[in-house]
């Protein structure tokens, strides 16, 4: 285990991670490392619920606005960037506070995970096939070749399906054999808080957030970003993908599509983090939520109290 102390706040989208992280960071002398793979892109602000400029002045943030949307960013590259930020923060005597809702990116950063090699030509052929036949056809193929990997991927998630098939073709082995997620031993001295939100309340928050994003100008933001070019990775972002795929839909239809996709994503987020025994769950509506989180994250790993989880 690395001696570097790392804290994390995780949970589904719209659970209140950003607001909580600001208070916790100030209380613990921390700097925030975003684990959102889309907040890394400049100009993708509304749809990613990116921390405002005022909030970023309040607490220093890392891995926000450091790439152009036209650039693809792999999980392996994100892993290296996040670990570099952690080393920088810890080297200055501050606490790295990871904040995000992607179980994949969280595990990639904090655990001893390595990623198989890439093959651009193979990937390009698979992406072209996905465009022609649809991602569901590739997901069916992945189910035949590697059912364990396919079961963890939504049939419409082109990026992850293509990556899994790429690895299978390059290595001759199932994707699930190359990346093992069963070991929850972190390379850091890690403490994690998870925000638990009642499912009905979470859905209400998601609907409210989506409607607010559309009112704030999400459609115009997507069009503006798309004019400058968007990588395959950036085009998969929630909200952006729905606008790009149905630019002529009315706002009500668009909002409904984004809400449905976001709720599916939230359920997958919960599944990822519920399986992680290191997460200490706190009800997001609990009184003095920041105080509870500080109590957990401010203690040495292995000694922090684990609050009971709220219903999900």
CSV table of C-alpha atoms in Angstrom, one decimal:
chain,number,residue,atom,x,y,z
A,1,UNK,CA,0.0,0.0,0.0
A,2,UNK,CA,1.2,3.5,-0.9
A,3,UNK,CA,1.6,5.7,2.2
A,4,UNK,CA,-0.2,8.5,0.5
A,5,UNK,CA,-3.5,9.3,2.2
A,6,UNK,CA,-6.4,9.7,-0.2
A,7,UNK,CA,-10.1,10.5,0.6
A,8,UNK,CA,-13.0,10.0,-1.8
A,9,UNK,CA,-16.7,11.0,-2.1
A,10,UNK,CA,-18.6,8.8,-4.5
A,11,UNK,CA,-22.2,8.0,-5.3
A,12,UNK,CA,-24.8,8.3,-8.1
A,13,UNK,CA,-25.3,11.4,-10.2
A,14,UNK,CA,-27.4,14.2,-8.5
A,15,UNK,CA,-26.7,12.8,-5.1
A,16,UNK,CA,-25.0,16.0,-3.9
A,17,UNK,CA,-21.3,15.1,-4.2
A,18,UNK,CA,-20.1,18.5,-5.5
A,19,UNK,CA,-21.7,20.5,-2.7
A,20,UNK,CA,-20.5,18.1,0.0
A,21,UNK,CA,-17.0,17.9,-1.5
A,22,UNK,CA,-16.5,21.7,-1.2
A,23,UNK,CA,-17.4,21.7,2.5
A,24,UNK,CA,-15.3,18.6,3.3
A,25,UNK,CA,-12.3,20.0,1.3
A,26,UNK,CA,-12.3,23.2,3.3
A,27,UNK,CA,-12.6,21.3,6.6
A,28,UNK,CA,-9.8,18.9,5.8
A,29,UNK,CA,-7.4,21.1,3.9
A,30,UNK,CA,-8.0,19.1,0.7
A,31,UNK,CA,-7.9,19.7,-3.0
A,32,UNK,CA,-10.4,18.0,-5.3
A,33,UNK,CA,-9.5,15.6,-8.0
A,34,UNK,CA,-12.5,15.2,-10.4
A,35,UNK,CA,-13.2,11.6,-11.4
A,36,UNK,CA,-15.7,12.7,-14.0
A,37,UNK,CA,-14.3,11.6,-17.4
A,38,UNK,CA,-16.3,14.3,-19.2
A,39,UNK,CA,-15.5,17.3,-16.9
A,40,UNK,CA,-12.0,17.0,-18.2
A,41,UNK,CA,-13.2,18.6,-21.5
A,42,UNK,CA,-13.2,22.4,-22.0
A,43,UNK,CA,-16.6,23.8,-22.9
A,44,UNK,CA,-18.6,20.9,-21.7
A,45,UNK,CA,-19.9,22.7,-18.7
A,46,UNK,CA,-23.7,22.6,-18.4
A,47,UNK,CA,-24.2,18.9,-19.3
A,48,UNK,CA,-21.5,17.7,-16.9
A,49,UNK,CA,-22.7,19.8,-13.9
A,50,UNK,CA,-19.1,21.1,-13.7
A,51,UNK,CA,-18.1,23.1,-10.6
A,52,UNK,CA,-18.5,26.8,-11.2
A,53,UNK,CA,-15.5,29.2,-11.5
A,54,UNK,CA,-16.5,30.5,-8.0
A,55,UNK,CA,-16.4,27.0,-6.5
A,56,UNK,CA,-13.1,26.3,-8.1
A,57,UNK,CA,-11.7,29.5,-6.6
A,58,UNK,CA,-13.1,28.4,-3.3
A,59,UNK,CA,-11.3,25.0,-3.5
A,60,UNK,CA,-8.6,24.0,-6.0
A,61,UNK,CA,-9.8,21.4,-8.5
A,62,UNK,CA,-7.8,19.1,-10.7
A,63,UNK,CA,-8.6,17.3,-14.0
A,64,UNK,CA,-11.2,19.9,-15.1
A,65,UNK,CA,-10.9,21.7,-18.4
A,66,UNK,CA,-7.5,20.2,-19.4
A,67,UNK,CA,-8.5,18.6,-22.7
A,68,UNK,CA,-10.3,19.6,-25.9
A,69,UNK,CA,-13.5,17.8,-26.7
A,70,UNK,CA,-11.9,16.6,-30.0
A,71,UNK,CA,-9.4,14.6,-28.0
A,72,UNK,CA,-10.0,11.0,-27.0
A,73,UNK,CA,-9.0,10.3,-23.4
A,74,UNK,CA,-8.6,6.6,-22.4
A,75,UNK,CA,-9.2,5.2,-18.9
A,76,UNK,CA,-5.5,4.4,-18.8
A,77,UNK,CA,-4.6,8.0,-19.6
A,78,UNK,CA,-7.1,9.3,-17.1
A,79,UNK,CA,-5.6,6.9,-14.5
A,80,UNK,CA,-2.1,8.4,-15.1
A,81,UNK,CA,-3.4,12.0,-14.9
A,82,UNK,CA,-5.3,11.4,-11.7
A,83,UNK,CA,-2.4,9.7,-10.0
A,84,UNK,CA,-0.1,12.5,-11.0
A,85,UNK,CA,-2.5,15.0,-9.5
A,86,UNK,CA,-2.6,12.9,-6.3
A,87,UNK,CA,1.2,12.9,-6.0
A,88,UNK,CA,1.3,16.7,-6.6
A,89,UNK,CA,-1.3,17.4,-4.0
A,90,UNK,CA,0.2,15.1,-1.4
A,91,UNK,CA,3.6,16.4,-2.1
A,92,UNK,CA,2.5,19.9,-1.0
A,93,UNK,CA,1.1,18.5,2.2
A,94,UNK,CA,-2.6,18.7,1.2
A,95,UNK,CA,-5.2,15.9,1.1
A,96,UNK,CA,-6.2,14.6,-2.3
A,97,UNK,CA,-10.0,14.3,-2.3
A,98,UNK,CA,-11.4,12.2,-5.2
A,99,UNK,CA,-15.0,13.1,-6.2
A,100,UNK,CA,-17.1,11.4,-8.8
A,101,UNK,CA,-19.7,8.9,-9.8
A,102,UNK,CA,-17.9,6.6,-12.2
A,103,UNK,CA,-17.0,3.3,-10.5
A,104,UNK,CA,-14.7,2.3,-13.4
A,105,UNK,CA,-12.6,5.5,-13.1
A,106,UNK,CA,-12.6,5.3,-9.3
A,107,UNK,CA,-11.3,1.8,-9.3
A,108,UNK,CA,-8.8,2.6,-12.1
A,109,UNK,CA,-7.3,5.4,-10.0
A,110,UNK,CA,-7.2,3.9,-6.5
A,111,UNK,CA,-6.6,0.2,-7.2
A,112,UNK,CA,-3.8,-1.9,-8.8
A,113,UNK,CA,-5.4,-2.0,-12.2
A,114,UNK,CA,-3.5,-2.2,-15.5
A,115,UNK,CA,-5.1,-2.0,-18.9
A,116,UNK,CA,-4.5,-4.2,-22.0
A,117,UNK,CA,-2.7,-2.7,-25.1
A,118,UNK,CA,-4.6,-0.8,-27.8
A,119,UNK,CA,-4.8,-1.4,-31.5
A,120,UNK,CA,-6.0,1.7,-33.4
A,121,UNK,CA,-6.7,-0.2,-36.6
A,122,UNK,CA,-8.8,-2.8,-34.9
A,123,UNK,CA,-10.6,-0.2,-32.9
A,124,UNK,CA,-11.4,1.9,-36.0
A,125,UNK,CA,-12.9,-1.1,-37.8
A,126,UNK,CA,-15.0,-1.9,-34.8
A,127,UNK,CA,-16.2,1.7,-34.5
A,128,UNK,CA,-17.1,1.7,-38.2
A,129,UNK,CA,-19.1,-1.5,-37.7
A,130,UNK,CA,-20.8,0.0,-34.7
A,131,UNK,CA,-21.8,3.0,-36.8
A,132,UNK,CA,-23.1,0.7,-39.5
A,133,UNK,CA,-24.8,-2.1,-37.6
A,134,UNK,CA,-25.4,-0.4,-34.2
A,135,UNK,CA,-23.8,-1.0,-30.8
A,136,UNK,CA,-26.4,-3.6,-29.9
A,137,UNK,CA,-25.1,-5.9,-32.6
A,138,UNK,CA,-21.6,-5.7,-31.2
A,139,UNK,CA,-23.0,-6.2,-27.7
A,140,UNK,CA,-24.6,-9.4,-28.9
A,141,UNK,CA,-21.2,-10.6,-30.2
A,142,UNK,CA,-19.5,-9.6,-26.9
A,143,UNK,CA,-22.2,-11.6,-25.0
A,144,UNK,CA,-21.1,-14.7,-27.1
A,145,UNK,CA,-17.4,-14.1,-26.6
A,146,UNK,CA,-17.3,-12.8,-23.0
A,147,UNK,CA,-20.7,-12.9,-21.2
A,148,UNK,CA,-19.1,-11.7,-17.9
A,149,UNK,CA,-17.9,-8.5,-19.6
A,150,UNK,CA,-21.1,-8.0,-21.6
A,151,UNK,CA,-23.3,-8.3,-18.4
A,152,UNK,CA,-21.5,-5.2,-17.0
A,153,UNK,CA,-22.1,-3.0,-20.1
A,154,UNK,CA,-25.2,-1.3,-21.4
A,155,UNK,CA,-26.0,-2.5,-25.0
A,156,UNK,CA,-25.8,1.1,-26.2
A,157,UNK,CA,-22.4,1.9,-24.7
A,158,UNK,CA,-20.4,1.8,-27.9
A,159,UNK,CA,-17.1,3.0,-26.4
A,160,UNK,CA,-16.9,0.2,-23.7
A,161,UNK,CA,-18.2,-2.5,-26.0
A,162,UNK,CA,-15.7,-1.6,-28.8
A,163,UNK,CA,-12.9,-1.6,-26.2
A,164,UNK,CA,-13.8,-5.0,-24.9
A,165,UNK,CA,-13.9,-6.5,-28.4
A,166,UNK,CA,-10.7,-4.8,-29.3
A,167,UNK,CA,-8.9,-6.4,-26.3
A,168,UNK,CA,-10.4,-9.8,-27.2
A,169,UNK,CA,-9.1,-9.5,-30.7
A,170,UNK,CA,-5.6,-8.2,-29.7
A,171,UNK,CA,-5.0,-10.6,-26.8
A,172,UNK,CA,-7.1,-13.6,-27.7
A,173,UNK,CA,-8.5,-13.7,-24.2
A,174,UNK,CA,-11.8,-12.5,-22.7
A,175,UNK,CA,-11.8,-8.8,-21.7
A,176,UNK,CA,-12.9,-9.9,-18.2
A,177,UNK,CA,-9.7,-11.9,-17.8
A,178,UNK,CA,-7.5,-8.9,-18.5
A,179,UNK,CA,-9.0,-6.6,-15.9
A,180,UNK,CA,-9.9,-8.1,-12.5
A,181,UNK,CA,-12.3,-6.1,-10.3
A,182,UNK,CA,-12.6,-8.6,-7.5
A,183,UNK,CA,-9.7,-7.3,-5.4
A,184,UNK,CA,-10.5,-4.2,-3.4
A,185,UNK,CA,-7.1,-3.6,-2.0
A,186,UNK,CA,-6.1,0.0,-2.8
A,187,UNK,CA,-2.6,1.2,-3.6
A,188,UNK,CA,-3.3,4.2,-1.4
A,189,UNK,CA,-4.3,4.7,2.3
A,190,UNK,CA,-7.9,5.2,1.3
A,191,UNK,CA,-11.1,6.3,3.0
A,192,UNK,CA,-14.3,6.5,1.0
A,193,UNK,CA,-17.8,8.1,1.7
A,194,UNK,CA,-20.7,7.1,-0.5
A,195,UNK,CA,-23.9,9.2,-0.7
A,196,UNK,CA,-27.0,7.2,-0.4
A,197,UNK,CA,-30.3,8.6,-1.8
A,198,UNK,CA,-33.7,7.1,-1.8
A,199,UNK,CA,-34.4,5.9,-5.3
A,200,UNK,CA,-37.6,8.0,-5.7
A,201,UNK,CA,-35.9,11.1,-4.4
A,202,UNK,CA,-32.9,10.4,-6.7
A,203,UNK,CA,-35.1,10.2,-9.7
A,204,UNK,CA,-36.8,13.5,-8.7
A,205,UNK,CA,-33.3,15.1,-8.4
A,206,UNK,CA,-32.3,13.8,-11.8
A,207,UNK,CA,-35.4,15.1,-13.5
A,208,UNK,CA,-34.9,18.5,-11.9
A,209,UNK,CA,-31.3,18.6,-12.9
A,210,UNK,CA,-32.0,17.7,-16.5
A,211,UNK,CA,-34.8,20.3,-16.9
A,212,UNK,CA,-32.4,22.9,-15.3
A,213,UNK,CA,-29.6,22.0,-17.8
A,214,UNK,CA,-31.9,22.4,-20.7
A,215,UNK,CA,-33.2,25.8,-19.4
A,216,UNK,CA,-29.5,26.9,-19.0
A,217,UNK,CA,-28.8,26.2,-22.6
A,218,UNK,CA,-27.6,22.6,-22.9
A,219,UNK,CA,-28.7,22.3,-26.6
A,220,UNK,CA,-26.7,25.4,-27.6
A,221,UNK,CA,-23.7,24.2,-25.6
A,222,UNK,CA,-23.7,20.9,-27.4
A,223,UNK,CA,-24.0,22.5,-30.8
A,224,UNK,CA,-21.2,24.9,-30.0
A,225,UNK,CA,-18.9,22.1,-28.8
A,226,UNK,CA,-19.8,19.9,-31.8
A,227,UNK,CA,-18.7,22.7,-34.2
A,228,UNK,CA,-15.2,22.4,-32.9
A,229,UNK,CA,-15.1,18.6,-33.2
A,230,UNK,CA,-15.9,16.0,-30.6
A,231,UNK,CA,-14.0,12.7,-30.1
A,232,UNK,CA,-15.9,9.5,-29.8
A,233,UNK,CA,-15.4,9.6,-26.0
A,234,UNK,CA,-16.8,13.1,-25.7
A,235,UNK,CA,-19.8,12.2,-27.9
A,236,UNK,CA,-20.9,9.6,-25.4
A,237,UNK,CA,-21.5,12.1,-22.5
A,238,UNK,CA,-25.0,12.0,-21.1
A,239,UNK,CA,-27.1,14.8,-22.5
A,240,UNK,CA,-24.6,15.5,-25.3
A,241,UNK,CA,-25.2,12.1,-26.9
A,242,UNK,CA,-29.0,12.6,-26.8
A,243,UNK,CA,-28.8,16.0,-28.4
A,244,UNK,CA,-26.5,14.8,-31.1
A,245,UNK,CA,-28.6,11.8,-31.9
A,246,UNK,CA,-32.0,13.6,-32.1
A,247,UNK,CA,-31.2,17.3,-32.8
A,248,UNK,CA,-34.7,17.9,-34.1
A,249,UNK,CA,-36.7,16.5,-31.2
A,250,UNK,CA,-38.7,18.9,-29.1
A,251,UNK,CA,-37.3,19.9,-25.7
A,252,UNK,CA,-39.8,17.7,-23.8
A,253,UNK,CA,-38.8,14.6,-25.8
A,254,UNK,CA,-35.1,15.5,-25.4
A,255,UNK,CA,-35.5,15.9,-21.6
A,256,UNK,CA,-37.3,12.6,-21.4
A,257,UNK,CA,-34.5,10.8,-23.3
A,258,UNK,CA,-31.8,12.3,-21.1
A,259,UNK,CA,-33.7,11.5,-17.9
A,260,UNK,CA,-34.1,7.9,-18.9
A,261,UNK,CA,-30.5,7.5,-19.8
A,262,UNK,CA,-29.4,9.2,-16.6
A,263,UNK,CA,-31.5,7.0,-14.4
A,264,UNK,CA,-30.1,3.9,-16.0
A,265,UNK,CA,-26.6,5.3,-15.4
A,266,UNK,CA,-27.4,6.1,-11.8
A,267,UNK,CA,-28.5,2.5,-11.2
A,268,UNK,CA,-25.2,1.2,-12.7
A,269,UNK,CA,-23.3,3.7,-10.5
A,270,UNK,CA,-25.0,2.4,-7.4
A,271,UNK,CA,-24.3,-1.2,-8.4
A,272,UNK,CA,-20.6,-0.5,-8.8
A,273,UNK,CA,-20.2,1.3,-5.4
A,274,UNK,CA,-22.5,-1.0,-3.5
A,275,UNK,CA,-20.2,-3.9,-4.4
A,276,UNK,CA,-17.2,-2.1,-2.9
A,277,UNK,CA,-16.8,-3.0,0.8
A,278,UNK,CA,-14.6,0.1,1.4
A,279,UNK,CA,-17.4,2.6,0.9
A,280,UNK,CA,-18.9,4.0,4.1
A,281,UNK,CA,-22.5,5.0,3.2
A,282,UNK,CA,-24.1,8.1,4.5
A,283,UNK,CA,-27.7,9.2,3.9
A,284,UNK,CA,-27.5,12.3,1.7
A,285,UNK,CA,-30.4,13.9,3.6
A,286,UNK,CA,-28.8,13.3,7.1
A,287,UNK,CA,-28.5,16.3,9.4
A,288,UNK,CA,-24.9,17.6,9.5
A,289,UNK,CA,-23.9,15.6,6.4
A,290,UNK,CA,-20.5,17.4,6.1
A,291,UNK,CA,-19.7,16.6,9.7
A,292,UNK,CA,-20.4,12.9,9.2
A,293,UNK,CA,-18.3,12.9,6.1
A,294,UNK,CA,-15.4,14.7,7.8
A,295,UNK,CA,-15.5,12.2,10.6
A,296,UNK,CA,-15.2,9.3,8.2
A,297,UNK,CA,-12.6,10.8,5.9
A,298,UNK,CA,-10.5,12.4,8.6
A,299,UNK,CA,-9.7,9.1,10.3
A,300,UNK,CA,-6.9,6.7,9.3
A,301,UNK,CA,-8.1,4.0,6.9
A,302,UNK,CA,-9.4,0.9,8.5
A,303,UNK,CA,-10.5,2.8,11.7
A,304,UNK,CA,-13.2,5.0,10.4
A,305,UNK,CA,-16.8,4.3,11.5
A,306,UNK,CA,-19.1,3.1,8.7
A,307,UNK,CA,-22.5,4.8,9.0
A,308,UNK,CA,-25.6,2.8,8.0
A,309,UNK,CA,-26.7,3.2,4.4
A,310,UNK,CA,-29.9,4.9,3.5
A,311,UNK,CA,-32.4,3.1,1.5
A,312,UNK,CA,-31.7,2.9,-2.3
